[in-house]
């Protein structure tokens, strides 16, 4: 019996639809090869739908997404929509309402890909960031006092629950155990200043560690960790951290692994559904030009195969991705790849068929 999966596709804004199309092309190539099947259902969420119809993320769509095996997202963000609307009402709402409490972002430098770090290669850059994805400074708790007046006050609160912190840290230990690197987990926080929030993270981290004596750990303040990610990235295996710190450090992660053209992430509810996305954003200036790099979206599709437990398919697609990166692309930057968006997708699909 072959497996069939229901995949929700949200192409979204800007170059989202173009890169998602190549991700689907890769999945279809894998499907022909491995007997894993997909039923794709597209949802037209994003800036255009908001501007034309005032629709953001209706409740019935949210419910339907929750019943799918996975969600494949392109990008959310439109130049004509004020920052914050689409992000909070679509992307963050998806993360919160589907309780996708893990944001898993691998930072891996593949052979053939250039890193801006001097004297570092693929053997040095191979770790994963596990970012808490439903709490912290992202919950939208706070408000203004006397908005617009000279003595205006703005409060933005970071909410951290023991349950939320513990399930994230526990997932990180479990994930660390499954990786075949060094089984080392780093907690990233700011205990010297955030004496409530980081204190909770630190105590829970110590407590949960007792259940994982086979895993070594260390603690780093977020500012120092940013420095070490650049200076000695080889020390990292898995990093676990809160929502905003994770957001920030994974941009450093993306750039040291070759840039936004390759960085992908998974928003996971280990007991429910999951959403996969290229980290890059909607890149409106490249929209419709067949110039954007689809490798991040194809990598997101590859993570989806891993998550679905389709090992053979995931391994096959990973091999094709690596081959294109090593043998074909001149650069990962939009317009400089030596190929167009569609042609990069064709290369991946071609290798999948031939492997
Ligand atoms: C990311 C993005 C989002 C975030 C934005 C678009 C809301 O930067 O996925 O990293 O801050 O989480
Ligand atoms: Mn970000």
Coordinates of C-alpha atoms and ligand atoms in Angstrom, one line a residue:
X1 CA 0.0 0.0 0.0
X2 CA 1.4 3.3 -0.9
X3 CA 0.9 6.4 1.2
X4 CA -1.3 9.3 0.2
X5 CA -1.0 12.6 2.0
X6 CA -3.3 15.6 1.9
X7 CA -1.2 18.7 1.6
X8 CA -2.5 22.3 2.0
X9 CA -0.7 24.7 -0.3
X10 CA -0.6 28.4 0.6
X11 CA 1.5 30.0 -2.2
X12 CA 1.0 33.4 -0.6
X13 CA 2.6 36.7 -1.8
X14 CA 5.4 37.9 -4.1
X15 CA 7.6 35.1 -5.2
X16 CA 5.8 32.6 -2.9
X17 CA 3.8 31.0 -5.8
X18 CA 6.9 30.7 -8.0
X19 CA 9.0 28.8 -5.4
X20 CA 6.1 26.7 -4.2
X21 CA 5.5 25.5 -7.7
X22 CA 9.1 24.2 -7.8
X23 CA 8.6 22.5 -4.4
X24 CA 5.6 20.8 -5.8
X25 CA 7.5 19.8 -8.9
X26 CA 10.1 18.2 -6.7
X27 CA 7.4 16.3 -4.7
X28 CA 5.8 15.1 -7.8
X29 CA 9.1 13.8 -9.2
X30 CA 9.6 12.0 -5.9
X31 CA 6.1 10.6 -6.0
X32 CA 6.7 9.1 -9.5
X33 CA 9.8 7.4 -8.1
X34 CA 8.9 6.2 -4.6
X35 CA 5.2 5.5 -4.6
X36 CA 4.3 8.2 -2.2
X37 CA 1.3 10.3 -3.3
X38 CA 0.1 13.8 -2.6
X39 CA -3.3 15.4 -2.9
X40 CA -2.6 19.2 -3.0
X41 CA -5.3 21.7 -2.1
X42 CA -4.5 25.3 -2.7
X43 CA -5.6 28.2 -0.5
X44 CA -5.4 31.7 -1.8
X45 CA -4.4 33.5 1.4
X46 CA -2.2 36.5 1.4
X47 CA -1.9 40.2 0.6
X48 CA -3.9 40.2 -2.7
X49 CA -6.9 38.5 -1.2
X50 CA -6.8 40.9 1.7
X51 CA -6.5 44.0 -0.5
X52 CA -9.2 42.7 -3.0
X53 CA -11.7 41.1 -0.6
X54 CA -10.7 42.1 3.0
X55 CA -10.1 38.4 3.7
X56 CA -7.2 37.3 6.0
X57 CA -7.6 33.8 7.5
X58 CA -11.3 32.7 7.9
X59 CA -12.1 30.3 10.7
X60 CA -13.4 27.5 8.4
X61 CA -10.1 27.6 6.4
X62 CA -8.2 27.3 9.7
X63 CA -10.3 24.3 10.7
X64 CA -9.7 22.7 7.3
X65 CA -5.9 23.3 7.5
X66 CA -5.9 21.5 10.9
X67 CA -7.2 18.3 9.3
X68 CA -4.5 18.2 6.6
X69 CA -1.4 16.1 6.9
X70 CA 0.8 19.1 6.3
X71 CA 0.8 22.7 5.1
X72 CA 3.2 24.0 2.5
X73 CA 3.6 27.8 2.7
X74 CA 5.3 30.1 0.2
X75 CA 5.6 33.5 1.7
X76 CA 3.3 36.1 3.4
X77 CA 4.1 39.8 3.0
X78 CA 2.8 42.5 0.5
X79 CA 4.3 45.9 -0.1
X80 CA 0.9 47.6 -0.2
X81 CA -0.2 46.2 3.2
X82 CA 1.0 47.9 6.4
X83 CA 3.6 45.7 8.2
X84 CA 2.1 43.6 10.9
X85 CA -1.3 42.9 9.5
X86 CA -0.6 39.9 7.2
X87 CA 2.1 38.6 9.6
X88 CA 0.0 38.6 12.7
X89 CA -3.4 37.7 11.1
X90 CA -2.1 35.0 8.8
X91 CA 1.4 33.6 9.7
X92 CA 1.3 34.0 13.4
X93 CA -2.4 33.0 13.6
X94 CA -1.5 29.7 11.8
X95 CA 1.3 29.1 14.2
X96 CA -0.8 29.9 17.3
X97 CA -4.1 28.3 16.3
X98 CA -2.6 25.1 15.0
X99 CA -0.4 25.1 18.1
X100 CA 2.7 24.7 16.0
X101 CA 4.9 25.2 19.0
X102 CA 8.2 24.1 17.5
X103 CA 10.0 26.1 14.8
X104 CA 12.7 23.8 13.6
X105 CA 15.4 25.5 11.5
X106 CA 18.4 23.4 10.3
X107 CA 21.5 25.4 9.6
X108 CA 23.6 23.2 7.3
X109 CA 26.2 24.3 4.8
X110 CA 26.0 22.0 1.8
X111 CA 29.1 21.2 -0.3
X112 CA 29.4 23.7 -3.2
X113 CA 27.6 26.5 -1.3
X114 CA 29.5 29.6 -0.4
X115 CA 29.5 30.9 3.2
X116 CA 30.5 34.4 4.2
X117 CA 32.5 32.9 7.1
X118 CA 36.2 32.8 6.4
X119 CA 37.9 29.3 6.6
X120 CA 34.6 27.5 7.4
X121 CA 33.2 24.7 5.4
X122 CA 30.4 22.1 5.4
X123 CA 32.1 20.2 8.3
X124 CA 31.9 23.3 10.5
X125 CA 28.3 24.4 9.8
X126 CA 25.8 21.7 10.7
X127 CA 23.4 22.4 13.5
X128 CA 19.7 23.0 14.2
X129 CA 17.9 25.8 16.0
X130 CA 14.7 24.8 17.8
X131 CA 12.7 28.0 18.4
X132 CA 9.7 28.1 20.6
X133 CA 6.9 29.3 18.2
X134 CA 3.8 30.2 20.1
X135 CA 4.8 32.3 23.1
X136 CA 7.3 35.0 24.3
X137 CA 7.2 38.4 22.8
X138 CA 5.1 37.1 19.9
X139 CA 1.9 36.8 21.8
X140 CA 0.8 40.4 21.2
X141 CA 0.3 41.1 24.9
X142 CA 0.7 44.8 25.8
X143 CA -0.7 48.1 24.7
X144 CA -0.3 51.8 24.5
X145 CA -1.0 54.5 27.0
X146 CA -1.6 58.0 25.7
X147 CA -0.8 56.9 22.1
X148 CA 0.6 59.8 20.0
X149 CA 1.0 62.1 23.0
X150 CA 4.5 63.3 24.2
X151 CA 4.4 61.1 27.3
X152 CA 3.2 58.0 25.4
X153 CA 3.9 54.6 26.9
X154 CA 4.3 51.3 24.9
X155 CA 4.3 48.0 26.7
X156 CA 5.1 44.7 25.0
X157 CA 5.0 41.7 27.3
X158 CA 6.8 38.4 26.9
X159 CA 4.6 35.5 28.0
X160 CA 6.4 32.3 28.9
X161 CA 4.4 29.4 30.4
X162 CA 6.0 26.4 32.1
X163 CA 4.1 24.1 29.8
X164 CA 5.2 26.0 26.7
X165 CA 8.8 26.2 27.8
X166 CA 8.9 22.5 28.9
X167 CA 7.4 21.0 25.8
X168 CA 9.8 23.0 23.6
X169 CA 12.9 22.0 25.7
X170 CA 11.7 18.4 25.8
X171 CA 11.3 18.3 22.0
X172 CA 14.8 19.7 21.7
X173 CA 16.3 17.0 23.8
X174 CA 14.4 14.3 21.8
X175 CA 15.5 15.9 18.6
X176 CA 19.1 16.1 19.8
X177 CA 19.0 12.4 20.6
X178 CA 17.9 11.5 17.1
X179 CA 20.6 13.6 15.3
X180 CA 23.8 11.8 14.7
X181 CA 26.2 14.6 15.5
X182 CA 27.5 15.0 19.0
X183 CA 24.3 14.9 21.1
X184 CA 24.9 18.3 22.5
X185 CA 22.1 20.8 23.4
X186 CA 22.8 24.5 24.0
X187 CA 20.2 26.7 25.8
X188 CA 20.2 30.2 24.4
X189 CA 18.6 32.9 26.7
X190 CA 19.6 36.0 28.6
X191 CA 19.7 35.1 32.3
X192 CA 21.8 38.1 33.2
X193 CA 19.1 40.5 32.3
X194 CA 15.8 38.7 31.8
X195 CA 15.7 37.5 35.4
X196 CA 12.2 36.1 35.1
X197 CA 11.8 34.8 31.7
X198 CA 15.3 33.3 31.2
X199 CA 15.3 32.1 34.8
X200 CA 12.2 29.9 34.0
X201 CA 13.9 28.6 30.8
X202 CA 17.1 27.8 32.7
X203 CA 15.4 26.0 35.6
X204 CA 13.2 23.9 33.2
X205 CA 16.2 23.1 31.0
X206 CA 18.1 21.7 34.1
X207 CA 15.1 19.8 35.2
X208 CA 14.3 18.2 31.8
X209 CA 18.1 17.4 31.3
X210 CA 17.8 14.8 34.1
X211 CA 15.7 12.7 31.8
X212 CA 18.4 12.9 29.1
X213 CA 21.7 12.0 30.8
X214 CA 23.2 10.9 27.5
X215 CA 23.1 14.4 26.1
X216 CA 25.6 17.0 27.1
X217 CA 24.5 20.6 27.5
X218 CA 25.7 24.2 27.9
X219 CA 24.2 27.6 28.4
X220 CA 24.9 30.7 26.4
X221 CA 23.6 34.3 26.6
X222 CA 22.0 35.2 23.3
X223 CA 24.5 38.1 22.5
X224 CA 27.5 35.8 23.0
X225 CA 25.8 33.1 21.0
X226 CA 25.4 35.4 18.0
X227 CA 29.2 36.0 18.2
X228 CA 30.0 32.2 18.5
X229 CA 27.7 31.3 15.6
X230 CA 30.0 33.4 13.4
X231 CA 33.3 32.7 15.1
X232 CA 33.0 28.9 15.9
X233 CA 29.8 27.5 14.5
X234 CA 31.3 24.0 14.7
X235 CA 30.6 23.9 18.4
X236 CA 26.8 23.7 17.9
X237 CA 24.7 20.6 17.5
X238 CA 21.2 21.7 18.6
X239 CA 20.3 25.1 20.1
X240 CA 17.0 25.7 21.9
X241 CA 15.6 29.1 22.5
X242 CA 12.6 31.4 22.9
X243 CA 10.6 32.9 20.1
X244 CA 12.2 36.3 19.4
X245 CA 15.8 35.1 20.1
X246 CA 15.1 32.2 17.7
X247 CA 13.8 34.6 15.1
X248 CA 17.0 36.6 15.3
X249 CA 19.6 33.9 15.5
X250 CA 18.1 32.0 12.6
X251 CA 18.7 34.9 10.3
X252 CA 22.4 34.6 11.2
X253 CA 22.0 30.9 10.6
X254 CA 20.5 31.5 7.2
X255 CA 23.3 33.7 6.1
X256 CA 26.1 31.4 7.2
X257 CA 24.5 28.5 5.4
X258 CA 24.4 30.4 2.1
X259 CA 21.6 32.8 2.5
X260 CA 17.8 33.0 2.3
X261 CA 17.9 31.2 -1.1
X262 CA 18.5 27.9 0.8
X263 CA 17.2 28.3 4.3
X264 CA 14.0 26.4 5.2
X265 CA 12.0 25.8 8.3
X266 CA 9.3 23.6 9.8
X267 CA 6.6 24.8 12.1
X268 CA 5.6 21.7 14.0
X269 CA 3.0 20.4 16.4
X270 CA 4.5 17.0 17.2
X271 CA 1.1 15.7 18.1
X272 CA -0.8 17.5 15.3
X273 CA -0.1 19.0 11.9
X274 CA 2.9 20.9 10.6
X275 CA 3.7 23.7 8.2
X276 CA 6.8 24.0 6.0
X277 CA 8.2 27.2 4.6
X278 CA 11.2 28.8 2.9
X279 CA 12.5 31.4 5.4
X280 CA 13.1 34.0 2.7
X281 CA 9.9 36.0 2.6
X282 CA 8.0 37.3 -0.4
X283 CA 10.8 39.2 -2.2
X284 CA 8.3 41.4 -4.2
X285 CA 11.0 42.9 -6.4
X286 CA 11.6 39.5 -8.0
X287 CA 8.0 38.6 -8.4
X288 CA 7.2 37.0 -11.8
X289 CA 10.7 37.3 -13.1
X290 CA 11.7 33.6 -12.9
X291 CA 14.8 34.8 -11.0
X292 CA 14.2 33.8 -7.4
X293 CA 16.0 30.7 -6.0
X294 CA 13.5 28.0 -5.3
X295 CA 16.0 25.8 -3.3
X296 CA 14.7 27.0 0.1
X297 CA 11.1 25.9 -0.9
X298 CA 12.4 22.6 -2.3
X299 CA 14.3 22.1 1.0
X300 CA 11.1 22.9 2.9
X301 CA 9.4 20.2 0.8
X302 CA 12.2 17.8 1.7
X303 CA 11.7 18.5 5.4
X304 CA 8.0 17.7 4.9
X305 CA 9.0 14.3 3.6
X306 CA 11.1 13.7 6.6
X307 CA 8.3 14.7 8.9
X308 CA 5.8 12.5 7.1
X309 CA 8.2 9.6 7.8
X310 CA 8.9 9.0 4.1
X311 CA 12.5 8.2 4.6
X312 CA 13.4 6.9 1.1
X313 CA 11.7 9.9 -0.6
X314 CA 13.3 12.3 1.8
X315 CA 16.8 10.8 1.2
X316 CA 16.2 10.9 -2.6
X317 CA 15.2 14.5 -2.6
X318 CA 18.1 15.5 -0.4
X319 CA 20.5 13.8 -2.7
X320 CA 19.1 15.7 -5.7
X321 CA 19.2 19.1 -3.8
X322 CA 22.9 18.5 -2.9
X323 CA 23.7 17.6 -6.5
X324 CA 22.2 20.8 -7.9
X325 CA 24.0 22.9 -5.3
X326 CA 27.3 21.2 -5.9
X327 CA 27.3 20.8 -9.7
X328 CA 24.9 23.3 -11.2
X329 CA 24.2 26.6 -9.4
X330 CA 26.7 29.4 -9.8
X331 CA 25.3 31.3 -6.8
X332 CA 22.3 31.0 -4.5
X333 CA 21.3 34.7 -5.2
X334 CA 18.3 35.6 -7.2
X335 CA 19.3 36.4 -10.8
X336 CA 22.8 35.0 -10.4
X337 CA 22.2 31.3 -10.3
X338 CA 23.0 30.7 -13.9
X339 CA 19.4 29.3 -14.2
X340 CA 15.9 30.6 -13.8
X341 CA 13.6 29.5 -11.0
X342 CA 11.8 26.9 -13.1
X343 CA 15.0 25.5 -14.5
X344 CA 16.4 25.0 -11.0
X345 CA 13.2 23.0 -10.3
X346 CA 13.7 21.0 -13.5
X347 CA 17.3 20.2 -12.5
X348 CA 16.1 18.9 -9.1
X349 CA 13.3 16.9 -10.7
X350 CA 15.6 15.5 -13.3
X351 CA 18.1 14.2 -10.7
X352 CA 15.2 12.7 -8.7
X353 CA 14.1 10.8 -11.8
X354 CA 17.6 9.7 -12.6
X355 CA 18.8 8.7 -9.1
Ligands
LIG1 C1 10.1 34.3 10.4 C2 9.6 35.7 10.1 C3 8.4 36.0 10.9 C4 8.7 35.9 12.3 C5 7.7 37.3 10.5 C6 7.3 37.4 9.0 C7 6.4 37.5 11.3 O1 10.6 36.6 10.3 O2 9.4 33.3 10.2 O3 11.3 34.2 10.9 O4 9.1 36.9 12.9 O5 8.6 34.9 13.0
LIG2 MN1 12.5 35.9 11.0

